[in-house]
Tab-separated table of C-alpha atoms in Angstrom:
chain	number	residue	atom	x	y	z
A	1	MET	CA	0.160	-16.008	25.214
A	2	LYS	CA	-1.122	-13.286	28.546
A	3	PRO	CA	-4.017	-11.349	27.578
A	4	GLU	CA	-1.983	-8.608	28.547
A	5	ARG	CA	0.268	-8.913	25.843
A	6	LEU	CA	-2.100	-9.549	23.377
A	7	ASN	CA	-4.040	-6.428	24.255
A	8	TYR	CA	-0.834	-4.639	24.041
A	9	LEU	CA	-0.044	-5.713	20.711
A	10	PHE	CA	-3.236	-5.206	19.274
A	11	GLN	CA	-3.416	-1.863	20.857
A	12	ASN	CA	-0.110	-0.853	19.287
A	13	TYR	CA	-1.485	-1.901	15.920
A	14	PHE	CA	-4.326	0.501	16.253
A	15	ASP	CA	-2.211	3.442	17.158
A	16	LYS	CA	0.228	2.363	14.331
A	17	THR	CA	3.146	2.456	17.084
A	18	ALA	CA	3.906	-1.047	16.703
A	19	THR	CA	7.753	-1.979	15.950
A	20	GLU	CA	8.278	-4.172	12.721
A	21	LYS	CA	9.021	-7.140	15.387
A	22	GLU	CA	5.441	-6.245	17.132
A	23	ARG	CA	3.791	-6.491	14.121
A	24	ASP	CA	5.549	-9.848	13.223
A	25	GLU	CA	4.570	-11.208	16.815
A	26	LEU	CA	1.023	-10.290	16.452
A	27	MET	CA	0.754	-11.847	12.401
A	28	GLN	CA	2.401	-14.949	13.799
A	29	ILE	CA	0.037	-15.340	16.842
A	30	ILE	CA	-3.096	-14.590	14.661
A	31	ASN	CA	-1.848	-17.251	11.879
A	32	ASP	CA	-1.299	-19.913	14.190
A	33	PRO	CA	-4.239	-22.156	13.976
A	34	LEU	CA	-3.628	-23.425	17.298
A	35	GLN	CA	-4.529	-20.155	18.990
A	36	GLU	CA	-7.598	-19.677	17.478
A	37	GLU	CA	-9.753	-20.394	20.629
A	38	VAL	CA	-7.709	-18.697	23.111
A	39	ILE	CA	-7.755	-15.549	20.780
A	40	LYS	CA	-11.641	-15.961	20.483
A	41	SER	CA	-11.890	-16.185	24.161
A	42	LEU	CA	-9.433	-13.339	24.810
A	43	MET	CA	-11.082	-10.899	22.652
A	44	GLU	CA	-14.424	-11.979	23.718
A	45	ASP	CA	-13.454	-11.112	27.599
A	46	VAL	CA	-11.835	-7.683	26.713
A	47	PHE	CA	-14.584	-6.584	24.480
A	48	MET	CA	-17.283	-7.861	27.080
A	49	SER	CA	-15.465	-5.883	29.855
A	50	ASN	CA	-15.553	-2.659	27.776
A	51	THR	CA	-18.877	-2.297	26.537
A	52	SER	CA	-19.910	-0.106	29.275
A	53	ALA	CA	-20.182	3.605	29.010
A	54	ASN	CA	-17.073	3.890	31.483
A	55	THR	CA	-14.093	3.759	29.116
A	56	GLU	CA	-11.665	5.046	31.420
A	57	ASN	CA	-9.880	1.493	31.031
A	58	ASP	CA	-10.896	0.753	27.581
A	59	VAL	CA	-7.829	-0.733	26.016
A	60	PHE	CA	-9.097	0.721	22.782
A	61	ALA	CA	-8.870	4.306	21.846
A	62	GLN	CA	-12.577	6.013	22.155
A	63	GLY	CA	-14.622	5.420	19.098
A	64	GLN	CA	-12.262	2.423	17.917
A	65	LYS	CA	-15.244	0.054	18.050
A	66	GLU	CA	-17.392	2.015	16.143
A	67	LYS	CA	-14.700	2.637	13.494
A	68	MET	CA	-14.058	-1.243	13.372
A	69	LEU	CA	-17.747	-2.377	12.996
A	70	ASP	CA	-18.317	0.685	10.472
A	71	ALA	CA	-15.338	-0.925	8.333
A	72	VAL	CA	-16.835	-4.422	8.854
A	73	PHE	CA	-20.110	-3.411	7.386
A	74	ALA	CA	-18.741	-0.986	4.798
A	75	VAL	CA	-21.030	1.623	5.483
A	76	GLN	CA	-20.707	5.355	7.042
A	77	PRO	CA	-21.349	5.707	10.662
A	78	GLY	CA	-24.953	5.870	11.935
A	79	LYS	CA	-26.125	5.029	8.322
A	80	PRO	CA	-29.104	2.566	8.502
A	81	GLU	CA	-28.802	-0.710	7.139
A	82	SER	CA	-31.636	-2.584	4.934
A	83	GLY	CA	-33.471	-3.513	8.271
A	84	GLY	CA	-32.939	-0.038	9.411
A	85	ALA	CA	-30.552	-0.510	12.124
A	86	THR	CA	-27.441	1.513	12.289
A	87	VAL	CA	-23.946	0.621	12.721
A	88	LYS	CA	-23.895	2.166	16.327
A	89	SER	CA	-27.240	-0.022	17.473
A	90	ILE	CA	-25.329	-3.207	16.001
A	91	ALA	CA	-22.502	-2.707	18.211
A	92	ARG	CA	-24.819	-2.291	21.351
A	93	ILE	CA	-26.870	-5.142	20.741
A	94	SER	CA	-24.565	-7.784	19.577
A	95	TRP	CA	-20.933	-6.026	19.752
A	96	VAL	CA	-19.492	-9.535	20.992
A	97	LYS	CA	-20.398	-11.207	18.018
A	98	TYR	CA	-18.821	-9.170	15.940
A	99	ALA	CA	-15.782	-7.770	17.868
A	100	ALA	CA	-13.148	-10.382	17.159
A	101	ALA	CA	-14.243	-10.832	13.690
A	102	ALA	CA	-13.705	-6.682	13.193
A	103	ILE	CA	-10.022	-7.019	14.588
A	104	LEU	CA	-9.156	-10.074	13.069
A	105	LEU	CA	-10.583	-10.017	9.731
A	106	LEU	CA	-10.322	-6.277	8.814
A	107	THR	CA	-7.503	-4.559	10.899
A	108	VAL	CA	-5.145	-7.311	10.521
A	109	GLY	CA	-6.928	-8.669	7.161
A	110	LEU	CA	-5.120	-12.189	7.372
A	111	TYR	CA	-7.169	-14.521	9.591
A	112	PHE	CA	-10.543	-15.779	8.918
A	113	LEU	CA	-12.666	-16.260	11.871
A	114	LYS	CA	-14.782	-19.412	11.804
A	115	SER	CA	-17.225	-19.116	14.098
A	116	LYS	CA	-21.183	-20.028	14.007
A	117	GLN	CA	-21.691	-17.017	16.124
A	118	THR	CA	-20.733	-14.330	13.297
A	119	ASN	CA	-23.172	-12.881	10.460
A	120	PHE	CA	-20.253	-12.623	8.297
A	121	ASP	CA	-20.418	-14.270	4.562
A	122	THR	CA	-16.966	-15.928	4.628
A	123	SER	CA	-17.863	-18.120	1.758
A	124	GLN	CA	-15.269	-19.064	-0.935
A	125	ALA	CA	-15.355	-16.615	-3.964
A	126	LYS	CA	-16.618	-18.224	-6.977
A	127	ILE	CA	-13.553	-18.615	-9.279
A	128	SER	CA	-12.874	-20.261	-12.363
A	129	ASN	CA	-9.109	-19.675	-12.154
A	130	ASP	CA	-6.635	-18.440	-9.512
A	131	ILE	CA	-4.323	-15.683	-10.051
A	132	LYS	CA	-0.953	-14.838	-8.492
A	133	PRO	CA	0.362	-12.041	-7.199
A	134	GLY	CA	2.917	-9.697	-9.144
A	135	GLY	CA	6.688	-9.941	-8.535
A	136	ASN	CA	9.979	-8.459	-9.588
A	137	ASN	CA	9.652	-7.583	-13.108
A	138	ALA	CA	10.844	-4.984	-15.064
A	139	VAL	CA	12.033	-4.160	-18.595
A	140	LEU	CA	15.467	-1.773	-18.845
A	141	THR	CA	15.622	-0.151	-22.072
A	142	LEU	CA	19.368	1.149	-23.141
A	143	SER	CA	20.047	4.288	-24.949
A	144	ASN	CA	20.704	2.311	-28.200
A	145	GLY	CA	16.925	0.783	-27.706
A	146	THR	CA	18.477	-2.569	-26.182
A	147	ARG	CA	15.567	-4.093	-24.052
A	148	ILE	CA	16.413	-6.117	-21.501
A	149	MET	CA	13.917	-8.452	-19.399
A	150	LEU	CA	15.048	-7.952	-15.870
A	151	ASN	CA	13.279	-10.948	-14.556
A	152	ASP	CA	14.671	-13.518	-17.035
A	153	ALA	CA	18.244	-11.969	-17.078
A	154	LYS	CA	21.094	-13.764	-15.137
A	155	ASN	CA	23.012	-12.049	-12.256
A	156	GLY	CA	25.758	-10.316	-12.745
A	157	LYS	CA	26.953	-7.598	-15.393
A	158	LEU	CA	24.159	-7.192	-17.946
A	159	ALA	CA	25.946	-4.119	-20.051
A	160	VAL	CA	28.318	-1.467	-20.258
A	161	GLN	CA	28.056	2.021	-21.516
A	162	GLY	CA	30.966	3.975	-21.526
A	163	SER	CA	32.578	3.896	-18.269
A	164	ALA	CA	29.097	2.754	-16.495
A	165	SER	CA	28.499	-0.697	-15.892
A	166	VAL	CA	24.930	-2.336	-15.571
A	167	VAL	CA	24.733	-5.038	-12.677
A	168	LYS	CA	21.597	-7.573	-11.404
A	169	LEU	CA	22.687	-8.247	-7.893
A	170	ALA	CA	21.878	-11.578	-6.306
A	171	ASN	CA	18.846	-10.052	-4.293
A	172	GLY	CA	17.386	-9.063	-7.604
A	173	GLU	CA	17.760	-5.588	-7.630
A	174	LEU	CA	19.549	-3.586	-10.420
A	175	LYS	CA	22.788	-1.479	-9.924
A	176	TYR	CA	24.444	1.149	-11.929
A	177	ASN	CA	28.203	1.213	-11.230
A	178	GLN	CA	30.127	4.500	-12.369
A	179	ASN	CA	33.704	3.818	-13.179
A	180	GLY	CA	35.496	7.080	-14.039
A	181	ALA	CA	34.384	10.120	-15.447
A	182	THR	CA	31.657	9.782	-18.590
A	183	GLU	CA	32.243	12.061	-21.566
A	184	GLY	CA	29.708	13.400	-24.115
A	185	ALA	CA	26.258	14.517	-23.933
A	186	PRO	CA	24.101	12.541	-21.274
A	187	VAL	CA	23.330	9.187	-21.956
A	188	TYR	CA	19.756	7.821	-20.704
A	189	ASN	CA	18.403	4.719	-19.812
A	190	THR	CA	14.379	3.823	-18.764
A	191	MET	CA	13.176	1.076	-16.457
A	192	SER	CA	9.605	0.179	-16.686
A	193	THR	CA	7.766	-2.246	-14.878
A	194	PRO	CA	4.479	-4.269	-16.257
A	195	ARG	CA	1.091	-4.303	-14.519
A	196	GLY	CA	1.797	-7.014	-11.864
A	197	GLY	CA	5.367	-5.938	-11.710
A	198	GLN	CA	7.705	-3.944	-9.310
A	199	TYR	CA	11.732	-3.536	-9.404
A	200	LYS	CA	14.073	-2.132	-6.935
A	201	LEU	CA	17.041	0.083	-8.738
A	202	GLN	CA	20.323	1.867	-7.415
A	203	LEU	CA	21.391	4.927	-9.606
A	204	PRO	CA	24.812	5.907	-10.152
A	205	ASP	CA	24.959	8.354	-7.268
A	206	GLY	CA	24.002	5.627	-4.604
A	207	THR	CA	20.043	6.797	-4.679
A	208	THR	CA	17.876	3.999	-4.795
A	209	VAL	CA	14.316	3.710	-6.162
A	210	MET	CA	11.378	1.336	-5.842
A	211	LEU	CA	9.055	1.423	-8.789
A	212	ASN	CA	5.425	-0.124	-8.302
A	213	SER	CA	3.482	-1.503	-10.875
A	214	GLU	CA	2.694	0.192	-14.237
A	215	SER	CA	5.766	2.902	-13.622
A	216	SER	CA	8.786	3.808	-15.406
A	217	ILE	CA	11.822	6.040	-14.588
A	218	THR	CA	14.327	7.663	-17.133
A	219	PHE	CA	17.804	8.536	-15.739
A	220	PRO	CA	21.144	8.933	-17.083
A	221	ILE	CA	23.954	6.626	-16.544
A	222	ALA	CA	25.966	8.981	-14.819
A	223	PHE	CA	24.983	12.321	-13.136
A	224	LYS	CA	27.064	15.223	-14.153
A	225	GLY	CA	26.483	18.926	-14.015
A	226	LYS	CA	24.805	21.076	-11.141
A	227	VAL	CA	21.716	18.905	-11.061
A	228	ARG	CA	20.617	15.165	-11.032
A	229	ASN	CA	17.636	14.951	-12.955
A	230	VAL	CA	15.122	11.811	-13.495
A	231	SER	CA	11.618	11.745	-14.911
A	232	LEU	CA	8.960	9.385	-13.407
A	233	THR	CA	5.467	7.966	-14.663
A	234	GLY	CA	3.393	6.009	-12.298
A	235	GLU	CA	4.532	5.475	-8.587
A	236	ALA	CA	8.189	5.533	-7.093
A	237	TYR	CA	9.867	5.463	-3.463
A	238	PHE	CA	12.984	7.145	-3.266
A	239	GLU	CA	16.143	7.440	-0.937
A	240	VAL	CA	18.123	9.916	-2.272
A	241	ALA	CA	21.849	10.082	-1.583
A	242	LYS	CA	22.770	13.481	-0.041
A	243	ASN	CA	24.764	15.707	-2.351
A	244	LYS	CA	24.437	19.538	-1.364
A	245	LYS	CA	26.207	20.433	-4.410
A	246	MET	CA	24.253	18.545	-6.899
A	247	PRO	CA	20.360	18.806	-5.779
A	248	PHE	CA	17.871	16.111	-7.055
A	249	HIS	CA	14.887	16.474	-9.345
A	250	VAL	CA	12.374	14.083	-9.962
A	251	SER	CA	10.186	15.465	-12.750
A	252	PHE	CA	6.647	13.973	-13.001
A	253	GLY	CA	3.676	15.614	-15.202
A	254	ASP	CA	4.369	19.396	-15.287
A	255	GLN	CA	5.762	19.161	-11.829
A	256	GLN	CA	8.866	19.038	-10.262
A	257	VAL	CA	10.580	18.004	-7.110
A	258	GLU	CA	13.509	19.447	-5.395
A	259	VAL	CA	15.603	17.393	-2.673
A	260	LEU	CA	19.269	17.093	-1.379
A	261	GLY	CA	18.820	14.083	0.276
A	262	THR	CA	15.658	12.708	1.708
A	263	HIS	CA	13.218	9.987	1.593
A	264	PHE	CA	9.520	10.196	-0.258
A	265	ASN	CA	6.966	8.585	-2.210
A	266	ILE	CA	5.589	10.044	-5.669
A	267	SER	CA	2.188	8.736	-7.112
A	268	ALA	CA	1.610	10.238	-10.510
A	269	TYR	CA	-0.103	7.851	-12.784
A	270	LYS	CA	-1.412	9.246	-15.766
A	271	ASP	CA	-4.928	7.890	-15.640
A	272	GLN	CA	-5.561	9.043	-12.147
A	273	PRO	CA	-7.048	12.770	-11.239
A	274	VAL	CA	-4.824	13.463	-8.619
A	275	TYR	CA	-0.737	13.571	-8.380
A	276	LYS	CA	0.707	12.582	-4.563
A	277	THR	CA	3.700	13.470	-3.199
A	278	THR	CA	4.477	12.321	0.231
A	279	LEU	CA	7.862	13.262	2.652
A	280	LEU	CA	8.956	10.823	4.908
A	281	GLU	CA	12.433	12.008	5.900
A	282	GLY	CA	14.197	15.684	4.907
A	283	SER	CA	12.549	18.222	3.183
A	284	VAL	CA	11.172	18.571	-0.342
A	285	ARG	CA	9.964	21.317	-2.412
A	286	ILE	CA	7.348	20.847	-5.311
A	287	SER	CA	7.243	23.234	-8.157
A	288	ARG	CA	4.902	23.813	-11.029
A	289	GLY	CA	5.588	26.961	-13.319
A	290	LYS	CA	5.430	29.733	-10.644
A	291	GLU	CA	3.891	27.596	-7.598
A	292	ASN	CA	5.803	25.856	-5.179
A	293	GLN	CA	5.003	23.775	-1.953
A	294	LEU	CA	7.655	23.156	0.687
A	295	LEU	CA	6.816	19.780	2.541
A	296	VAL	CA	8.016	18.742	6.145
A	297	PRO	CA	7.662	15.146	7.105
A	298	GLY	CA	4.601	13.470	7.578
A	299	GLN	CA	3.028	16.017	4.884
A	300	GLN	CA	1.317	15.030	1.223
A	301	ALA	CA	1.235	17.525	-1.466
A	302	ILE	CA	-1.793	16.621	-3.428
A	303	TYR	CA	-2.283	18.208	-7.264
A	304	LYS	CA	-5.633	17.571	-8.751
A	305	THR	CA	-4.864	17.656	-12.408
A	306	ASP	CA	-8.586	18.814	-13.462
A	307	SER	CA	-8.558	22.016	-11.150
A	308	GLN	CA	-4.766	22.352	-11.237
A	309	VAL	CA	-4.746	23.027	-7.259
A	310	PHE	CA	-2.234	22.036	-4.769
A	311	ALA	CA	-3.421	21.141	-1.286
A	312	VAL	CA	-0.980	20.003	1.717
A	313	ASN	CA	-2.326	17.216	4.450
A	314	GLU	CA	-0.916	15.414	7.099
A	315	VAL	CA	-1.070	11.620	6.351
A	316	ASP	CA	0.195	8.426	7.683
A	317	VAL	CA	3.342	8.106	5.692
A	318	GLU	CA	3.204	3.990	6.892
A	319	ASP	CA	-0.024	3.720	4.975
A	320	VAL	CA	1.330	5.504	1.865
A	321	ILE	CA	4.519	3.059	1.440
A	322	ALA	CA	2.654	0.097	2.181
A	323	TRP	CA	2.945	-1.175	-1.111
A	324	LYS	CA	6.683	-0.897	-0.704
A	325	ASN	CA	6.805	-2.992	2.330
A	326	GLY	CA	4.501	-5.811	0.780
A	327	LEU	CA	1.073	-4.862	2.252
A	328	PHE	CA	-2.283	-3.093	0.624
A	329	GLN	CA	-3.258	-0.921	3.242
A	330	PHE	CA	-6.891	0.431	3.077
A	331	ASP	CA	-7.830	3.379	5.707
A	332	ASN	CA	-11.545	3.926	4.649
A	333	THR	CA	-10.518	3.391	1.202
A	334	GLU	CA	-13.177	3.409	-1.418
A	335	LEU	CA	-13.946	-0.061	-3.418
A	336	GLU	CA	-13.039	1.530	-6.553
A	337	GLN	CA	-9.639	2.544	-5.359
A	338	VAL	CA	-9.132	-0.668	-3.801
A	339	MET	CA	-9.861	-2.386	-7.244
A	340	LEU	CA	-7.729	-0.238	-8.853
A	341	GLN	CA	-4.795	-1.415	-6.695
A	342	LEU	CA	-5.854	-4.892	-7.406
A	343	SER	CA	-6.019	-4.725	-10.915
A	344	ARG	CA	-2.402	-3.498	-11.308
A	345	TRP	CA	-0.568	-5.945	-9.000
A	346	TYR	CA	-2.462	-8.754	-10.479
A	347	ASN	CA	-2.737	-7.170	-14.081
A	348	VAL	CA	-6.160	-8.115	-13.949
A	349	GLU	CA	-9.412	-6.195	-15.571
A	350	VAL	CA	-12.408	-4.938	-13.002
A	351	GLU	CA	-16.012	-4.927	-14.297
A	352	TYR	CA	-18.876	-4.187	-12.257
A	353	ASP	CA	-22.120	-6.117	-12.380
A	354	GLY	CA	-24.707	-2.868	-12.248
A	355	PRO	CA	-23.829	0.218	-10.276
A	356	LYS	CA	-20.490	0.280	-8.332
A	357	PRO	CA	-21.281	-0.696	-4.894
A	358	VAL	CA	-20.412	2.398	-2.259
A	359	LEU	CA	-18.449	0.996	0.065
A	360	ASN	CA	-15.453	1.814	1.922
A	361	PHE	CA	-12.469	-0.749	3.293
A	362	THR	CA	-10.038	-0.549	6.275
A	363	GLY	CA	-7.509	-3.100	6.931
A	364	ALA	CA	-4.260	-4.504	6.060
A	365	VAL	CA	-3.613	-7.564	3.491
A	366	LYS	CA	-0.403	-8.910	2.237
A	367	ARG	CA	0.345	-8.271	-1.386
A	368	ASP	CA	1.878	-11.892	-1.757
A	369	ASN	CA	-1.587	-13.491	-1.387
A	370	ASN	CA	-3.254	-15.179	-4.460
A	371	LEU	CA	-6.154	-12.884	-5.797
A	372	SER	CA	-8.708	-15.357	-4.179
A	373	ARG	CA	-7.696	-14.679	-0.885
A	374	VAL	CA	-7.711	-11.158	-0.815
A	375	ILE	CA	-11.054	-10.629	-2.360
A	376	LYS	CA	-12.323	-13.262	0.002
A	377	ILE	CA	-11.578	-10.967	2.823
A	378	LEU	CA	-13.090	-8.255	1.151
A	379	GLU	CA	-16.176	-10.272	0.659
A	380	SER	CA	-16.292	-11.175	4.276
A	381	THR	CA	-16.984	-7.565	5.022
A	382	GLY	CA	-20.306	-7.567	3.563
A	383	GLY	CA	-21.876	-5.836	0.654
A	384	VAL	CA	-19.707	-6.885	-2.269
A	385	LYS	CA	-18.949	-10.299	-4.012
A	386	PHE	CA	-16.563	-11.129	-6.580
A	387	THR	CA	-16.215	-13.465	-9.301
A	388	ILE	CA	-12.662	-14.198	-11.075
A	389	ASP	CA	-13.373	-15.001	-14.712
A	390	GLY	CA	-10.426	-15.522	-16.638
A	391	ASN	CA	-8.117	-12.414	-16.489
A	392	LYS	CA	-11.139	-10.635	-15.211
A	393	ILE	CA	-12.559	-9.655	-11.587
A	394	ILE	CA	-16.393	-9.149	-11.826
A	395	VAL	CA	-17.610	-6.981	-8.935
A	396	HIS	CA	-21.408	-7.778	-7.728
A	397	LYS	CA	-23.418	-5.592	-5.264
A	398	LYS	CA	-25.076	-8.098	-2.377
């Protein structure tokens, strides 16, 4: 592997311009034990040549080094550590010691640097047992109250309701097939995921929905009339089939999203103080009473339930839908929000031993890792340690 190629891959990853193929290539390199010394040597060379004030040829964006170290030490920029040194002063004094670990451990989050030169605590988490990640797990509740456990159901036709049939595909997804017109009043089904579950659904109109953990969607077995209506709790990613004559509406809380054909993500957990609607493609209109917001791709509408106020921000949509792509994606994310994501995906409770540590995390970790590996990555950033006790994570401040 040439240094230029490795620098290119890292830079694209930092800039979030890397293609899926480039991200896979980078992951393969980092996870190859035979490449450990090469990567460490290359990274030391890169950072040794870029520690001067002249950043004209720096392969990393201005401020990226400090940002990575801020994340590694989980403190705000310039905030004194217990010994009185700031993150920036640490960067000046011993940048080379921490550079490789900062990149490999935090930015990618899948590689553990084993070097006596680092001061990171990479000790194993204290566990009495380990917990496997969540997976495809959901319950389909038919209009007559019948419950079908989708993870246990065999592939093929699961039910017939009027002219609609419910089929579990070979890839584990659920699909509704419409075979002719449906007479009478609308018939509704509900698909729900538990903590530690997710599931993909194809609605009768061809719209696909990916449900995150602890979420549910209620929908008709056939869309009739002038509008396609569904309701949601929790989080879901939608790819809506285009139909200009029949707009697609998603109701959640006291809000509604109206679309014609588009890709978007809604996070509307009842136990969270904000609802977030993020648009990836097309356009959506969010309404609440007489209020409404029109989004363009790359924007996120945030609704605060306490103040009942909307705000629209530009966001990195790849971070928002990382869960759908099998990742925990943290971008200066507060510890409490990190633990909330872990609790939902691993179906565990979180307990804090003393005051909650004020820490932020940046990086990406695969959601198919066991819990012990994920918390070991978090521990390696410093400032916090964890104990897994039965079905509970205990958070300790260092």
